[in-house]
Amino acid sequence: GRGGTRGRAPALAAVVVRDRDIYRCLRGQRPMHLGAPSSRARLLLLRHGSTSWSAAHRFTGLSDIPLDEAGHAQANDAAAVLSTLRPRTVLSSDLKRAVQTAEYVAQKSNASLVTYTALREEQLGPWEGFTIEEVSLRFPDAVARWRAGTVEAHDGREGLLAVGRRAAPVVFAALAEPSDTSRPVVVVTHSNTA
């Protein structure tokens, strides 16, 4: 076992559902193994659908950009797959692109939907709205720190550590609620929050 848990099962089992896994399933290829229902709480993470900014490879951060046409189709397709797992609840960032995606999942799954500011994307500061090429020209030192894997706040960015500190308590609280743990909790959020 890892981290001193030798001989004991982990407290929770986490499963990440990414676009590529969903689309493999939808194209008729074998999806990743999601595991059989167990007595442990299950968590499914889903990134919001495409937006005009993500299609243009722009950093979005806290900018409240809605889904584009492709994003609505992606959300609908993801919801069809996830509904077969009968989620007990759907948690979502309160930004439009995540809420719109989560609404598809909640509706098709007949699950409750709760939004949280704590599940928002990382605040990207001066990077928001720009492509990586534009950011690289404007902030080359900041891009070097980012590419080196800096997780602390830097150069106007919130930092992944801060994102984790605000998002994790929301997710763990939902998983700890007494409920049918054979039914997963779905969290619809953003790349840097997941």
Coordinates of C-alpha atoms in Angstrom, one line a residue:
G1 CA 0.0 0.0 0.0
R2 CA 0.9 3.6 -0.4
G3 CA 1.3 6.3 2.3
G4 CA 1.0 4.0 5.3
T5 CA -2.3 2.3 4.2
R6 CA -0.8 -1.2 3.9
G7 CA -3.4 -3.8 4.3
R8 CA -6.3 -1.3 4.3
A9 CA -8.6 -0.2 1.5
P10 CA -8.4 3.5 0.6
A11 CA -11.1 5.7 2.1
L12 CA -12.6 6.5 -1.3
A13 CA -12.2 5.3 -4.8
A14 CA -11.9 8.0 -7.4
V15 CA -12.6 7.6 -11.1
V16 CA -11.8 10.3 -13.6
V17 CA -13.9 10.5 -16.8
R18 CA -12.2 12.6 -19.4
D19 CA -13.5 13.6 -22.9
R20 CA -11.4 11.0 -24.6
D21 CA -12.8 8.2 -22.5
I22 CA -16.4 9.3 -23.1
Y23 CA -15.8 9.6 -26.9
R24 CA -14.1 6.2 -27.1
C25 CA -17.3 4.8 -25.5
L26 CA -19.6 6.8 -27.9
R27 CA -17.6 5.6 -30.9
G28 CA -18.2 2.0 -29.9
Q29 CA -14.7 1.4 -28.6
R30 CA -14.4 -0.1 -25.1
P31 CA -14.6 2.6 -22.4
M32 CA -12.3 2.6 -19.4
H33 CA -13.3 0.3 -16.6
L34 CA -15.4 2.3 -14.2
G35 CA -15.5 -0.4 -11.6
A36 CA -18.3 -2.4 -10.0
P37 CA -20.5 -0.7 -7.3
S38 CA -18.8 -1.1 -3.9
S39 CA -19.3 0.1 -0.4
R40 CA -16.9 3.0 -1.0
A41 CA -18.1 6.3 -2.3
R42 CA -17.3 6.9 -6.0
L43 CA -16.4 10.1 -7.7
L44 CA -16.6 11.0 -11.4
L45 CA -14.9 14.2 -12.6
L46 CA -16.1 15.8 -15.8
R47 CA -14.6 18.8 -17.5
H48 CA -17.1 21.2 -19.0
G49 CA -17.8 21.1 -22.7
S50 CA -16.1 23.2 -25.4
T51 CA -16.5 27.0 -25.5
S52 CA -15.5 29.5 -28.2
W53 CA -12.4 30.3 -26.1
S54 CA -11.3 26.7 -25.6
A55 CA -11.8 26.0 -29.3
A56 CA -9.5 29.0 -30.0
H57 CA -7.0 27.7 -27.3
R58 CA -7.5 30.8 -25.1
F59 CA -6.9 30.7 -21.4
T60 CA -10.3 31.1 -19.8
G61 CA -9.8 31.1 -16.0
L62 CA -12.7 32.9 -14.3
S63 CA -14.1 34.5 -17.5
D64 CA -17.7 33.4 -17.6
I65 CA -17.8 32.0 -21.2
P66 CA -20.8 29.8 -22.1
L67 CA -20.7 26.5 -24.1
D68 CA -20.5 26.7 -27.8
E69 CA -22.5 24.5 -30.1
A70 CA -19.9 21.7 -29.9
G71 CA -19.9 22.1 -26.1
H72 CA -23.6 21.5 -25.9
A73 CA -23.3 18.4 -28.0
Q74 CA -20.4 17.1 -25.8
A75 CA -22.4 17.8 -22.7
N76 CA -25.4 16.0 -24.0
D77 CA -23.2 13.0 -25.1
A78 CA -21.4 12.9 -21.7
A79 CA -24.7 13.0 -19.9
A80 CA -26.1 10.0 -21.8
V81 CA -23.1 8.0 -20.8
L82 CA -23.0 9.2 -17.2
S83 CA -26.7 8.7 -16.7
T84 CA -26.2 4.9 -17.0
L85 CA -24.1 5.1 -13.8
R86 CA -27.1 6.6 -12.0
P87 CA -25.3 9.5 -10.2
R88 CA -26.8 10.5 -6.8
T89 CA -25.8 14.1 -7.1
V90 CA -24.1 16.5 -9.5
L91 CA -21.8 19.2 -8.1
S92 CA -20.7 22.0 -10.4
S93 CA -18.6 25.1 -10.6
D94 CA -20.9 28.1 -10.8
L95 CA -19.4 29.4 -14.1
K96 CA -21.7 29.1 -17.1
R97 CA -19.8 26.5 -19.0
A98 CA -19.7 24.1 -16.1
V99 CA -23.3 24.8 -15.1
Q100 CA -24.6 24.2 -18.6
T101 CA -22.7 20.9 -18.8
A102 CA -23.9 19.9 -15.3
E103 CA -27.5 20.6 -16.2
Y104 CA -27.4 18.0 -19.0
V105 CA -26.0 15.4 -16.6
A106 CA -28.4 16.2 -13.8
Q107 CA -31.4 16.2 -16.1
K108 CA -30.6 12.9 -17.9
S109 CA -29.7 11.3 -14.5
N110 CA -32.6 12.7 -12.5
A111 CA -30.0 13.8 -10.0
S112 CA -29.8 17.0 -7.9
L113 CA -27.5 19.8 -9.0
V114 CA -25.6 22.0 -6.6
T115 CA -23.2 24.8 -7.7
Y116 CA -20.2 26.0 -5.7
T117 CA -17.9 28.9 -6.3
A118 CA -15.1 26.7 -4.7
L119 CA -15.2 24.5 -7.8
R120 CA -14.4 27.4 -10.2
E121 CA -11.4 27.3 -12.5
E122 CA -8.0 28.7 -11.4
Q123 CA -7.9 32.4 -11.5
L124 CA -5.4 33.1 -14.2
G125 CA -5.0 36.8 -13.9
P126 CA -3.4 38.5 -16.9
W127 CA -3.4 35.2 -18.9
E128 CA -7.1 35.2 -19.3
G129 CA -8.3 35.7 -22.9
F130 CA -4.9 35.1 -24.4
T131 CA -3.5 32.1 -26.3
I132 CA -0.3 30.4 -25.1
E133 CA 1.6 32.1 -28.0
E134 CA 0.3 35.5 -26.8
V135 CA 1.1 34.8 -23.2
S136 CA 4.6 33.5 -24.1
L137 CA 5.4 36.8 -25.8
R138 CA 3.9 38.9 -23.0
F139 CA 5.1 36.9 -19.9
P140 CA 8.0 34.6 -20.9
D141 CA 9.2 34.2 -17.3
A142 CA 5.8 33.3 -16.0
V143 CA 5.3 30.8 -18.8
A144 CA 8.7 29.2 -17.9
R145 CA 7.6 28.9 -14.2
W146 CA 4.2 27.3 -15.4
R147 CA 6.0 24.9 -17.7
A148 CA 8.4 23.9 -14.9
G149 CA 5.3 22.8 -12.9
T150 CA 5.0 25.5 -10.4
V151 CA 1.8 24.8 -8.3
E152 CA 2.0 27.8 -6.0
A153 CA 0.5 31.2 -6.8
H154 CA 2.7 33.1 -9.3
D155 CA 2.6 36.0 -11.7
G156 CA -1.1 36.9 -11.0
R157 CA -2.2 33.2 -11.1
E158 CA -4.0 31.7 -8.2
G159 CA -2.0 28.5 -8.2
L160 CA -3.0 24.9 -8.2
L161 CA -2.4 24.4 -4.5
A162 CA -4.9 27.2 -3.7
V163 CA -7.4 25.7 -6.1
G164 CA -7.1 22.3 -4.4
R165 CA -7.5 23.8 -1.0
R166 CA -10.8 25.4 -1.9
A167 CA -12.3 22.6 -4.1
A168 CA -11.4 19.5 -2.1
P169 CA -13.5 20.2 1.0
V170 CA -16.6 20.6 -1.2
V171 CA -16.0 17.2 -2.8
F172 CA -15.1 15.4 0.4
A173 CA -18.2 16.8 2.1
A174 CA -20.4 15.5 -0.7
L175 CA -18.8 12.1 -0.5
A176 CA -19.2 11.9 3.2
E177 CA -23.0 12.5 3.1
P178 CA -24.9 9.4 4.1
S179 CA -26.4 8.0 0.9
D180 CA -26.3 5.2 -1.5
T181 CA -22.5 5.0 -2.1
S182 CA -23.0 2.6 -5.0
R183 CA -24.2 5.7 -6.9
P184 CA -21.4 8.1 -7.8
V185 CA -21.1 11.8 -7.2
V186 CA -20.4 13.7 -10.4
V187 CA -18.3 16.8 -10.2
V188 CA -18.4 19.1 -13.3
T189 CA -15.5 21.5 -13.2
H190 CA -12.5 22.8 -15.1
S191 CA -9.1 21.5 -16.2
N192 CA -7.1 23.0 -13.4
T193 CA -9.7 22.3 -10.7
A194 CA -10.1 18.6 -11.6

